[in-house]
Coordinates of C-alpha atoms and ligand atoms in Angstrom, one line a residue:
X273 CA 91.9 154.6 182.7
X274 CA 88.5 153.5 183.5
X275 CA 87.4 151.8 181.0
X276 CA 83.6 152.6 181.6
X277 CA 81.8 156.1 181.8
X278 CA 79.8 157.8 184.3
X279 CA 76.6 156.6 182.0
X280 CA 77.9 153.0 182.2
X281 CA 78.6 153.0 178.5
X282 CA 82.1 151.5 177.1
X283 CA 84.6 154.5 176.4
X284 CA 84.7 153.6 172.7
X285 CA 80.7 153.8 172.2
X286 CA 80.8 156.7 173.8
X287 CA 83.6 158.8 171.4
X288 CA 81.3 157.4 168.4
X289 CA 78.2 158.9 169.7
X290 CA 79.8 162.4 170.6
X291 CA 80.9 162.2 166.7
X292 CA 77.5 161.4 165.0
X293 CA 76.3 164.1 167.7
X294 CA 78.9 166.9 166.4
X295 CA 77.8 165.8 162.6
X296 CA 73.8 166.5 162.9
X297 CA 74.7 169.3 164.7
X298 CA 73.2 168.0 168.3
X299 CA 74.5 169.9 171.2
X300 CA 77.3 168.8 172.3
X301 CA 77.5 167.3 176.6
X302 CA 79.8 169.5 178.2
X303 CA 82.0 168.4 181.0
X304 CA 79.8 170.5 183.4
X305 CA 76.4 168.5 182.6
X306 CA 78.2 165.5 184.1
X307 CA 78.0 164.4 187.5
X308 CA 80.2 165.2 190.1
X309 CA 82.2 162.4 191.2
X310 CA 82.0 161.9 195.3
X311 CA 84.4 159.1 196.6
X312 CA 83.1 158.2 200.2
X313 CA 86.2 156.3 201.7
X314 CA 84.3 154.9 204.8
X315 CA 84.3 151.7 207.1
X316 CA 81.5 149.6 206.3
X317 CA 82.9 146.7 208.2
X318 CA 84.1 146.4 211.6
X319 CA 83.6 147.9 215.1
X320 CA 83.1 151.4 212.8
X321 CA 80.8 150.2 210.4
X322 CA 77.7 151.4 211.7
X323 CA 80.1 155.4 212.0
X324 CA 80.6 154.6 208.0
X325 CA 76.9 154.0 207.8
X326 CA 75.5 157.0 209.5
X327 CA 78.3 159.5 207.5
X328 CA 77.1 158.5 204.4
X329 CA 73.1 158.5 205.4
X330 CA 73.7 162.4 206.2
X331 CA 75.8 163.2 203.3
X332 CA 73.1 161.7 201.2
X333 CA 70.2 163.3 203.2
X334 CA 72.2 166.9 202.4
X335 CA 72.2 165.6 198.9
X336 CA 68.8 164.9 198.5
X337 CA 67.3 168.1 200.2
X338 CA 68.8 169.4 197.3
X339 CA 66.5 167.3 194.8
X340 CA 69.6 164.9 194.7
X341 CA 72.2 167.7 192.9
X342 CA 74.9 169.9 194.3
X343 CA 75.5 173.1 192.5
X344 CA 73.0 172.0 189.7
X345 CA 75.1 169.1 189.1
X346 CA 73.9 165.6 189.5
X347 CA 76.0 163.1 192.1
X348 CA 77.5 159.8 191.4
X349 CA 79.0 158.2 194.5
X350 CA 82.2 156.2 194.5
X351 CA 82.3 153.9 197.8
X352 CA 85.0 151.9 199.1
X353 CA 85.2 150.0 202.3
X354 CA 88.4 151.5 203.9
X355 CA 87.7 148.6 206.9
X356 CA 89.5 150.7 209.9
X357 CA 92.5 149.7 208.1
X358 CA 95.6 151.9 207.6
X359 CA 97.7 149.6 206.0
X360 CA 95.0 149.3 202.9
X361 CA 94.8 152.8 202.7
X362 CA 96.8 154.4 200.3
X363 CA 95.8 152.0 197.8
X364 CA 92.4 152.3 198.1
X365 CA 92.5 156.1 198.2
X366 CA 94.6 156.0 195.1
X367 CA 92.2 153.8 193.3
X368 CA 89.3 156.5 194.2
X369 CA 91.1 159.4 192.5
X370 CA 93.5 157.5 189.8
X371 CA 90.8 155.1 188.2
X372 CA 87.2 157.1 189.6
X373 CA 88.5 160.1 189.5
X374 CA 86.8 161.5 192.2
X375 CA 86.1 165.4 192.8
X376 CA 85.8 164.9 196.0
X377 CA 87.5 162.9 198.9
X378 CA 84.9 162.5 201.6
X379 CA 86.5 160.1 204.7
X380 CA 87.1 159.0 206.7
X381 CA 86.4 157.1 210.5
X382 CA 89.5 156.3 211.4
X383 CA 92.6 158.4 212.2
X384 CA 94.9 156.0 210.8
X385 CA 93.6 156.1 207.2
X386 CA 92.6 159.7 207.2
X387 CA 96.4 160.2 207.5
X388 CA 97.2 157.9 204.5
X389 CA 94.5 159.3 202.7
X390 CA 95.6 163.1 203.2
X391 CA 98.9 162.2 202.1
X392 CA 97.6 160.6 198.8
X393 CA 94.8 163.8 198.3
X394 CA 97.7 166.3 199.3
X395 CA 99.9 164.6 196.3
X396 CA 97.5 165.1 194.2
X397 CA 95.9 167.7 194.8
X398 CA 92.8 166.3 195.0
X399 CA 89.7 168.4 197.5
X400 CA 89.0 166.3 200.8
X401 CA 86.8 166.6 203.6
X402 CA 87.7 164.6 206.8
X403 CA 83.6 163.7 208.3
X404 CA 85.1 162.0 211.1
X405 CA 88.7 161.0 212.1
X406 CA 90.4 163.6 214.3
X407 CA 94.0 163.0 213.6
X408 CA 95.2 166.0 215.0
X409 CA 97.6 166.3 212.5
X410 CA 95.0 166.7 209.7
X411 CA 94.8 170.7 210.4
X412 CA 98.1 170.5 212.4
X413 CA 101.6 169.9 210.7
X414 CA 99.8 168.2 207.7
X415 CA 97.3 171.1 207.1
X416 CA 96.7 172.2 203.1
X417 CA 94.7 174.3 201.2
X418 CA 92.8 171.5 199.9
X419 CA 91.7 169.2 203.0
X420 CA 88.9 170.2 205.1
X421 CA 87.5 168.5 208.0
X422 CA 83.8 168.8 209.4
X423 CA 84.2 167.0 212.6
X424 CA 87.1 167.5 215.3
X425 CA 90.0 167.8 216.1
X426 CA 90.9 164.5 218.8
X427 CA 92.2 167.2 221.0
X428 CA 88.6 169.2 221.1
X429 CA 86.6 167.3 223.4
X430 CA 88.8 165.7 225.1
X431 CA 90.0 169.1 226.7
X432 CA 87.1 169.9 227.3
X433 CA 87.0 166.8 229.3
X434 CA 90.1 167.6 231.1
X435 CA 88.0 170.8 232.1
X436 CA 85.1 169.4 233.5
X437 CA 86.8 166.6 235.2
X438 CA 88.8 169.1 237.5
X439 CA 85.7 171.3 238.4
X440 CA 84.6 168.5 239.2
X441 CA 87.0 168.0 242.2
X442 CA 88.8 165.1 240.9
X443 CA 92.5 164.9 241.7
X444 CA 94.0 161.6 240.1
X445 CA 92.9 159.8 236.9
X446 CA 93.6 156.5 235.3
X447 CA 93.1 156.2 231.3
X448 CA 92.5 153.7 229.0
X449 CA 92.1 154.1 225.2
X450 CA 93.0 151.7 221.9
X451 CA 96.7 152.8 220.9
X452 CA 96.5 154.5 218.2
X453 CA 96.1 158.0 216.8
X454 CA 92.5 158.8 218.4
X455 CA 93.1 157.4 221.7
X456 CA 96.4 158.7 222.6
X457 CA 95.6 162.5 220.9
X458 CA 92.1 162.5 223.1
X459 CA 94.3 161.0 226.7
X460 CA 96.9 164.0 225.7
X461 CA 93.8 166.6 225.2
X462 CA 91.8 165.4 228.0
X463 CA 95.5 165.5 230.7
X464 CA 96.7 168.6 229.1
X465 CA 93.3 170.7 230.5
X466 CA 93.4 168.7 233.7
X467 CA 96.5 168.8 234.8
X468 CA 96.4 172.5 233.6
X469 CA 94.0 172.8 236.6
X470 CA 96.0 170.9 239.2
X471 CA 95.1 167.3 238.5
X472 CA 97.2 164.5 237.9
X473 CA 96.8 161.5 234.9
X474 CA 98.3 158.7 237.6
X475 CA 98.4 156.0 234.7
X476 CA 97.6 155.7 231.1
X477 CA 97.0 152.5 229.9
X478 CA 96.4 151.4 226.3
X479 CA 95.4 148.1 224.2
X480 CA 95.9 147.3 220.5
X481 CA 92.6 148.7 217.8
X482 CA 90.2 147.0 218.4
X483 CA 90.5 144.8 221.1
X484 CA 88.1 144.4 223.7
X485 CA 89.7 142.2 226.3
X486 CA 88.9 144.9 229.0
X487 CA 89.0 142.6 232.0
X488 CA 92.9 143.1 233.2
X489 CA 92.1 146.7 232.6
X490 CA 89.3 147.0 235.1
X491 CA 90.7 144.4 237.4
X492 CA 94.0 146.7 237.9
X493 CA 91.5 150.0 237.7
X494 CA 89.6 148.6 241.0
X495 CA 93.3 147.7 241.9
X496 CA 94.2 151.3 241.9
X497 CA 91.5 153.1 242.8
X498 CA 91.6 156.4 241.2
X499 CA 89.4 159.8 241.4
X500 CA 88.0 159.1 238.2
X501 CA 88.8 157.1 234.9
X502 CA 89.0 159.0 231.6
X503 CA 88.5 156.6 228.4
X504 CA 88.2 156.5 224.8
X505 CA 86.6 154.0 222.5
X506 CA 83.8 154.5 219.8
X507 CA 81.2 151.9 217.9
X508 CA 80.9 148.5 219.1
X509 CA 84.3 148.9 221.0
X510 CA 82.2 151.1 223.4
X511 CA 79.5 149.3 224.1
X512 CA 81.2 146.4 225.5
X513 CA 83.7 148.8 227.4
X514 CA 81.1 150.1 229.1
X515 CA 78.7 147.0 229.8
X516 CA 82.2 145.4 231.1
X517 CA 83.4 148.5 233.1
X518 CA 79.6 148.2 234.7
X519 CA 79.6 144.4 235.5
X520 CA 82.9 144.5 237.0
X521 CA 80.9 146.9 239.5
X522 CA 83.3 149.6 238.8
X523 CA 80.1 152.1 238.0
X524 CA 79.1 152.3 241.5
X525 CA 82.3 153.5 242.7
X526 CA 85.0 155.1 240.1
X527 CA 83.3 158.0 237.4
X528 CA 83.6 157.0 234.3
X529 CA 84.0 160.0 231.6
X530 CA 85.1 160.2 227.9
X531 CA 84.6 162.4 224.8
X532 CA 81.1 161.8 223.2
X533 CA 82.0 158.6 220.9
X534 CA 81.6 156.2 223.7
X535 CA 78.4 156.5 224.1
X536 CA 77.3 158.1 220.4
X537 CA 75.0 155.7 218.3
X538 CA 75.9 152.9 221.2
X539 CA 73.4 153.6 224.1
X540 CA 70.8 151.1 223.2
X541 CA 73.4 147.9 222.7
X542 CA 74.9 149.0 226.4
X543 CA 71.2 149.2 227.8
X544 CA 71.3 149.9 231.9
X545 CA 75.0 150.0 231.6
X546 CA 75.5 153.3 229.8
X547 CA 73.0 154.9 232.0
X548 CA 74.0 158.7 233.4
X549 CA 77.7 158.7 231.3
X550 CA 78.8 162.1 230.8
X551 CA 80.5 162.9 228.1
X552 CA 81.8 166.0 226.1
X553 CA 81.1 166.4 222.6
X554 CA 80.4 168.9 220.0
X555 CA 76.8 167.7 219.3
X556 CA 74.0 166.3 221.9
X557 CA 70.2 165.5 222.1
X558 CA 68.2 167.8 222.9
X559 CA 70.2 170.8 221.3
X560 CA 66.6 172.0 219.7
X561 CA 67.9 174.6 217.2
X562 CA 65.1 174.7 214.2
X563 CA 68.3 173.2 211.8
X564 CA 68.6 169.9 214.4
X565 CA 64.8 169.4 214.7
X566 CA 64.8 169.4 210.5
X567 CA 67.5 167.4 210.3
X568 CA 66.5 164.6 213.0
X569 CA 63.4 164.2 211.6
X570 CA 64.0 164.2 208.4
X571 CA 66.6 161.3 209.2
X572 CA 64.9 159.2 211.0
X573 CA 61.6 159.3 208.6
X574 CA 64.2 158.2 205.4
X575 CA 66.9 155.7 208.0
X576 CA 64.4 154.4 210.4
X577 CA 67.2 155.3 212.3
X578 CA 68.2 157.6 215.4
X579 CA 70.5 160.2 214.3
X580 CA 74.1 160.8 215.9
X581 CA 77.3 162.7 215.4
X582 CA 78.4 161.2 213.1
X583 CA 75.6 161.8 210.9
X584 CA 75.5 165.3 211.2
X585 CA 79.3 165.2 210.5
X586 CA 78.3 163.5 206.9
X587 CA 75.4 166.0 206.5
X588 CA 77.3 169.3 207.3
X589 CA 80.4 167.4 204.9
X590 CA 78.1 167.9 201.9
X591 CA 76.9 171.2 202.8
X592 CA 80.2 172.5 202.9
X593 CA 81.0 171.3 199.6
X594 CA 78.1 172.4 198.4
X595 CA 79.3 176.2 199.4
X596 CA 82.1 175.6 197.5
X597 CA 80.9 174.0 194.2
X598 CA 78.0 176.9 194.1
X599 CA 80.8 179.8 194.5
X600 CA 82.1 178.1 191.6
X601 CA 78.8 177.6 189.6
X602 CA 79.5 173.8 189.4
X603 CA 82.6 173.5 188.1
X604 CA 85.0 171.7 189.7
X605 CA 87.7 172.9 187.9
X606 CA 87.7 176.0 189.6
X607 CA 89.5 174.7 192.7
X608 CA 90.6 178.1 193.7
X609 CA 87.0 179.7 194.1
X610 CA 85.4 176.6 195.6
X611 CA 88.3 176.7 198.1
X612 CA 88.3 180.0 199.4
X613 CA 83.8 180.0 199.6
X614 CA 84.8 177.0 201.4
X615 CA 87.2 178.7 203.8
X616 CA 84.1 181.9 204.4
X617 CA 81.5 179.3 205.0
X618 CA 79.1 179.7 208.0
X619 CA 77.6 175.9 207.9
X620 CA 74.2 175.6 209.1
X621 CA 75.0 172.6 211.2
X622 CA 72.3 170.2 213.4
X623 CA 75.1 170.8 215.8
X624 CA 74.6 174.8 215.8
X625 CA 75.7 177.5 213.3
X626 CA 80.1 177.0 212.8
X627 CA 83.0 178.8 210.7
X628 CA 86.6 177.0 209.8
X629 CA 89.3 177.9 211.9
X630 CA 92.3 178.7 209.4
X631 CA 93.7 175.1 209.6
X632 CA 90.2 174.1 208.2
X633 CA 88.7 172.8 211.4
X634 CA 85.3 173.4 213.3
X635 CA 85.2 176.2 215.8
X636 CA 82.7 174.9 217.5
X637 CA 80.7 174.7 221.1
X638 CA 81.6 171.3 223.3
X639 CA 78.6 170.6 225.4
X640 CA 78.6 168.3 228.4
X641 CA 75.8 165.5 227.5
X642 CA 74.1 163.3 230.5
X643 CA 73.5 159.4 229.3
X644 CA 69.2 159.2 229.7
X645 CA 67.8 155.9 228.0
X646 CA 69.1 156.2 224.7
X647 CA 69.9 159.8 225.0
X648 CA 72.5 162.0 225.6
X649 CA 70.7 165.2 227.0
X650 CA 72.6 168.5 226.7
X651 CA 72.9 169.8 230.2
X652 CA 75.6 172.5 230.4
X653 CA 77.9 173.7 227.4
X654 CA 81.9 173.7 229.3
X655 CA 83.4 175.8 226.5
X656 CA 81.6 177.9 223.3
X657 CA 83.7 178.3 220.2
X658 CA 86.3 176.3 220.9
X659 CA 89.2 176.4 218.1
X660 CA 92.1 173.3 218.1
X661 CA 95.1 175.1 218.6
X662 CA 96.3 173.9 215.3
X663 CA 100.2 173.2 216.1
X664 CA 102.2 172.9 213.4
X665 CA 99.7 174.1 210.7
X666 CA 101.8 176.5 208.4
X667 CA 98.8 178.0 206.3
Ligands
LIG938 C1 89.4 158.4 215.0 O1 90.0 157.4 214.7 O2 89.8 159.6 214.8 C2 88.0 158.3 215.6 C3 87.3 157.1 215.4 C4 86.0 157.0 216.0 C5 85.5 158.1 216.7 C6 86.2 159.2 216.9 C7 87.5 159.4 216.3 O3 84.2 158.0 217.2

């Protein structure tokens, strides 16, 4: 047991103090006064780190909008570097809920540890909220009353890639992605659309997370000339795929298209190179509802930073917590409730107005975005309210 309360104060000093309290008759602190416990299992090192960073500025911006309380209940955040590493993650998302006691499981980045990190939260029942990783599996076969996700599914924008890349008129496309969860759920998303509409994935090639030794990639790309060349990578990963892909000339003559992480919160390190990318993502610049004007400024007056998706994924993460915890007027005992306001929650989201889907994913617009200096303009929306199929999800 933790040895230390929320209040800092040793375990022991603490019992004395509630004693003398019940003697002279001073009201006594119920468990409700305390703060809720938030453990934010996040990468703060790494090729994701600056993905942890932005997740927990917008959970904390949602927090503080609400004079730094959820449900009338203080926060006291719990955070653990999970460093994009699966093998570390069970023990670090046991040590959250066995020794902090967490409420709340917010994480994480990677696909790899969100999967550990379900399975611990699933054991013990413990409330999560996925504000990244898109393990398909999260609201597929491992689906559970208690884990929620506020980002994607890997599958979601990636089909909708598959989409546009057909209409587009291309016929054969090579791929390229880091092998593991993300990358090979987004290539089967992306070829399961495309080849839907009569296109064909000629190759799929992967390296290790997180390499970024591209060069025998793009040497055996212009080798092959395909239609088009479908990737995935995200954070610093991305930047130098696409300032490679670029200085191997390969710009100029093979397309280059990818869900919205490669070129998310990564257009200013790629500079020139990143210039007119499309990409397919649930959230773009320029979308210019009154909740995304709020939001952006609001984040870039307290970060001094440029908001992204990943951000908005952290904010809308807290909000949808917040539903819950206010069904159940701040007590987090009352899992049931704060499930089930949870499940009927509209979230107010930068990224437009969503509901769950019944596997507790975002049914949600993917818009096409168009790389312009460090933006990535909006310019058409290829399917509204699009729902992940869910396979596997008994709930
Ligand atoms: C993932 O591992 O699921 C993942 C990581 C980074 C992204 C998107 C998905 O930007």
């Amino acid at each position: 047991m933790n040895a230390f309360t929320t209040t800092g104060l040793p375990r022991a000093l603490c019992v004395t103090g509630l004693l003398s309290m019940l003697s002279l008759g001073a009201p006594i602190a119920l468990a409700q006064d305390a703060p809720v416990r938030i453990g934010l299992m996040l990468p703060s090192t790494g090729t994701y780190a600056a993905l942890g960073a932005a997740i927990t500025n917008g959970f904390k911006q949602y927090v503080d909008e609400q004079g730094g309380m959820l449900a009338g209940r203080k926060v006291e955040y719990f955070a653990v570097d999970d460093e994009s590493d699966p093998a570390k993650a069970t023990e670090k998302a046991t040590r959250l809920i066995k020794r902090e006691r967490v409420d709340l499981l917010v994480g994480t980045v990677h696909s790899g540890v969100a999967l550990a990190m379900a399975r611990v939260a699933q054991n013990t029942k413990t409330l999560m909220i996925v504000p990244n990783a898109g393990a398909d599996e999260l609201t597929g076969p491992l689906c559970a009353p208690t884990l929620f996700r506020t980002s994607f599914s890997n599958w979601q924008p990636a089909y909708a890639m598959g989409k546009v890349a057909a209409e587009r008129g291309h016929k054969t496309v090579v791929t390229l992605t880091w092998k593991y969860a993300a990358g090979q759920q987004a290539i089967d998303g992306f070829k399961e659309a495309f080849e839907q509409a009569g296109g064909k994935v000629a190759k799929e090639m992967t390296l290790p997370f997180p390499n970024v030794e591209f060069q025998p990639f793009l040497t055996e790309i212009a080798a092959l000339k395909p239609d088009a060349v479908f990737v995935f990578f995200a954070g610093g990963g991305a930047a130098k795929f696409v300032k490679d892909y670029a200085a191997a000339g390969l710009n100029k003559s093979i397309p280059l298209y990818a869900p919205g992480f490669l070129t998310d919160g990564t257009l200013e390190a790629m500079g020139e190179a990143g210039e007119g990318l499309l990409t397919t993502l649930h959230y773009a610049d320029g979308l210019d509802n009154d909740k995304d004007v709020a939001f952006r400024r609001t984040y870039a007056q307290t970060y001094k930073l440029k908001p992204d998706v990943y951000a908005v994924q952290g904010y809308d993460a807290a909000q949808l917590y917040h539903a819950g915890l206010s069904a159940a007027g701040g007590d987090v005992r009352k899992q049931d409730v704060i499930i089930k306001a949870m499940e009927n929650a509209t979230v107010d989201s930068p990224r437009g107005r969503f509901t769950l889907s019944k596997a507790h994913n975002p049914v949600q617009n993917i818009y096409l975005r168009e790389a312009r200096g460090v933006d990535n303009k909006v310019i058409a929306t290829p399917i509204e309210a699009l729902a992940d199929p869910a396979r596997g999800c008994n709930m």
